[in-house]
Amino acid sequence: MIRLTKCAVSVLLATGFGLGATSAFSADTLQDVMKARGLSQQDLMAAAKTYVPTGKRDDFMVFSSGGQSGQVIVYGIPSMRILKYIGVFTPEPWQGYGFDEQSKKVLAGGRIDGKDITWGDTHHPALSETNGESDGQFLFINDKANPRIAVIDLQDFETKQIVVNPIYKSEHGGTFVTPNTEYIFEAAQYPAPLENKKFYPLEEFNEKYRGGMTYWKFDRKKGLVDTAASFSIELPPYSQDLSDAGKGPSDGWSFTNSFCAERYVGGIEKGRPPYEAGCSAKDTDYLHVINWRKAAELVKAGKAKKINGHDVLSMETAIKEGILFLVPEPKSPHGADVTPDGKMIIVAGKLDTHVSVFSFEKIQAAIKAGKFEGKDPYGIPVIAMKDALHTQVSLGLGPLHTQYDSKPCVAYTSLYVDSQVAKWNYCEGKVLDKISVHYNIGHLMTMEGDTTKPKGHYLVALNKLAIDRFNPVGPLHPQNHQLIDISGDKMELLYDMPIPLGEPHYAVAIDAKKLKPAVRYKVGTNSRTDQPDPGAVKAGQEKIVRKGNKVEVFGTLIRSHITPETIEVNVGDEVTINLTNLERAEDETHGFAVSTYNVHASVEPGKTVTVKFKADKEGVYPYYCTEFCSALHLEMEGYLLVKPKGWKPGKTTALAAGHYTEVEYKATVKKVADTQAIIDSVVAYITSVNYKDFPEVVAMVDDAFDQLGKTKGLKEKHEGFAAKKDWENANLWAEQIWQYQVKTADLGLRAKTFLEQHGAKKIK
Ligand code: CUK
Ligand code: CUA
């Protein structure tokens, strides 16, 4: 059985990557390639600016809304390589999101009126800030269709909380954060009665329908929104839209624009002119200027009333306390973006060629002087547009959103109708450059462009239509994110990236160095709460507990077995399976699925997850690991046996036997000895260098010795059986030693490669 021994070595070599052949480029010259592929010098330059060679990483990380997918898309810049989809409002099977109990609890937080809502229309992600700068700790995102926001912890890129807005029926102007992430903003969109399940006819729109602005209090220590400490301000039914938080001099204030300040109600089916006509009839809508800091104090002082159990400051109170003002803005505006220095608010009107630059100082001067041009129908003081404007600049057709450069006074505005990005100077009010994009751009995004310190370098155009840019995939086209180099005077288009998951309205980017996600959980962690999970067990303590018709499994996962390997239940039993991944090595995730019971879990190193189901059908259901985690991944399996009512074992038949011989047993023993020699040589290498300086390697070495430790007592066992000439058991137990050895060697070789690649030094 020499064959097996060779196989053993080849498995070991195959797992010890880094021993591969060095590859050479083919003999083509760069010119040949350019000619063959029809590439220009400019293409080559763009490729050189975006190509991230194998093994290298991106400079910036983007968190993009996943649009109607209800997820978040993570990708790198400049490569535009997609790194992850984060399940947020929608179940995501790979991550087990919505299929294991821990994540189901998070999704249940997003239930409305007792019903699951398993999709979301995600629009605006926002990164947490400290002193106005992105800190890389948390990400927030809204759901426009079902008024909700979610909290994602960037420790593990997992959704930890979904919060339902108790008074809106839709929301859009969120999420935006204050400079120290004290609050997360969310503005309503389509006006509706604030009380839940209250019906008022559209004829009572002006009196009973309302908009609003919600300020969610964020508890950074807990990493969760504190709903009890959050509040809203009642606003007129003006279709509040995008918002932004003040910063620097304007910190403590928020700005929210609106459309349909006409309060028009359509009804084309009844012969009325449609919404789009009535909602854009007047020349101006309103920018809402709110002193949120003072509002928070008023709420603390008990001046709010409860609506659906949530603190709401009435318009009346807000007006009386002098915290709510309106400024007319050119009609149907979209973005409201505060400049990095916090001095200006730039508003773009979709139906106007101008962007309007409002001065916070001027707005404050008008408020102080009590200089208003009048009141709106609800009694809110209106500051004259001219008293608030710094300047207006004509940029082109359909200006929507504005982002900022690291260079002072430089801004970029998307032009939806023109399909262009305009670069301009908002201090001096002049256009600097324009570039065409493909096609019909919505948002645009610069690196940390929402913060007090934008980083420049790149801009991404989030285009609504791709039309002819990609290989056709049917009538539903992907979206097109285009990467633009903004480091020079002229903008340069670098890359087209199709987004195939939904319409991402907005995205945010952060310097990749600011993100420091964990590589593993502390063994036994519930990743959704970051607390020790009661279902966790240590190696050797696995058990199956039965109480009446409830069967609870406390199991573990480690290459390459699931413990237990058999779960026997009776039909009708409620089955709970808790699984802890005992691995410490980076990226050693196991998955867990049970045939046809619609459960799946992703169990990353250290994580504990729970799946629950009712064993409502008798039969035999294999369960297995769904991640190709090791050479013996396919053997990482077991059986759920669901026994029929009143089933009794019949004539006992033997389990399948291999009928092994003494020769085979001896070959296995030799294979074990050969493999041990390889392990010894790897161990000799690892301990000859400063491996303790590499936490990744220490984790692998720990895991390796764990695996090797399991061989304890097995030698005596197989020798005992051999002495009794029970070659079947002797061979199988010797084989099991080898299984542990393979995993030990796999880890050892990975550790060795890592050390070699990271310049480990000899210590003796
Ligand atoms: S929105 Cu879609 S392009 Cu929801 Cu910010 Cu402007
Ligand atoms: Cu664990 Cu495959």
PDB file of N, CA and C and ligand atoms in Angstrom, residues 123-124 172 242 334 401 442-443 464 505, ligand 1:
ATOM      1  N   HIS A 123     -30.862  53.011   0.445  1.00  0.00           N
ATOM      2  CA  HIS A 123     -30.394  54.197  -0.286  1.00  0.00           C
ATOM      3  C   HIS A 123     -29.070  54.754   0.216  1.00  0.00           C
ATOM      4  N   HIS A 124     -29.043  55.146   1.493  1.00  0.00           N
ATOM      5  CA  HIS A 124     -27.881  55.935   1.920  1.00  0.00           C
ATOM      6  C   HIS A 124     -27.101  55.310   3.069  1.00  0.00           C
ATOM      7  N   HIS A 172     -36.492  58.677   3.538  1.00  0.00           N
ATOM      8  CA  HIS A 172     -35.466  58.775   2.514  1.00  0.00           C
ATOM      9  C   HIS A 172     -34.219  59.518   2.987  1.00  0.00           C
ATOM     10  N   LEU A 242     -33.360  64.665   1.039  1.00  0.00           N
ATOM     11  CA  LEU A 242     -32.018  64.449   1.586  1.00  0.00           C
ATOM     12  C   LEU A 242     -31.669  65.463   2.659  1.00  0.00           C
ATOM     13  N   HIS A 334     -32.627  68.126  -4.712  1.00  0.00           N
ATOM     14  CA  HIS A 334     -32.353  66.745  -4.320  1.00  0.00           C
ATOM     15  C   HIS A 334     -31.296  66.707  -3.214  1.00  0.00           C
ATOM     16  N   HIS A 401     -26.487  65.724  -6.772  1.00  0.00           N
ATOM     17  CA  HIS A 401     -25.760  65.581  -5.514  1.00  0.00           C
ATOM     18  C   HIS A 401     -24.363  66.199  -5.613  1.00  0.00           C
ATOM     19  N   GLY A 442     -26.682  59.431 -10.718  1.00  0.00           N
ATOM     20  CA  GLY A 442     -27.464  59.831  -9.552  1.00  0.00           C
ATOM     21  C   GLY A 442     -26.497  60.452  -8.546  1.00  0.00           C
ATOM     22  N   HIS A 443     -26.160  59.664  -7.530  1.00  0.00           N
ATOM     23  CA  HIS A 443     -25.163  60.151  -6.579  1.00  0.00           C
ATOM     24  C   HIS A 443     -23.769  60.070  -7.170  1.00  0.00           C
ATOM     25  N   LYS A 464     -27.259  55.589 -13.190  1.00  0.00           N
ATOM     26  CA  LYS A 464     -28.539  54.878 -13.156  1.00  0.00           C
ATOM     27  C   LYS A 464     -28.689  53.937 -14.341  1.00  0.00           C
ATOM     28  N   HIS A 505     -28.132  53.630  -4.528  1.00  0.00           N
ATOM     29  CA  HIS A 505     -28.263  55.082  -4.654  1.00  0.00           C
ATOM     30  C   HIS A 505     -26.999  55.776  -4.217  1.00  0.00           C
TER      31      HIS A 505
HETATM   32  S1  CUK B   1     -31.308  59.347  -3.820  1.00  0.00           S
HETATM   33 CU1  CUK B   1     -31.339  58.009  -5.537  1.00  0.00          CU
HETATM   34  S2  CUK B   1     -30.096  59.332  -6.807  1.00  0.00           S
HETATM   35 CU2  CUK B   1     -32.219  58.033  -2.615  1.00  0.00          CU
HETATM   36 CU3  CUK B   1     -29.948  59.906  -2.460  1.00  0.00          CU
HETATM   37 CU4  CUK B   1     -30.408  60.775  -5.278  1.00  0.00          CU
END
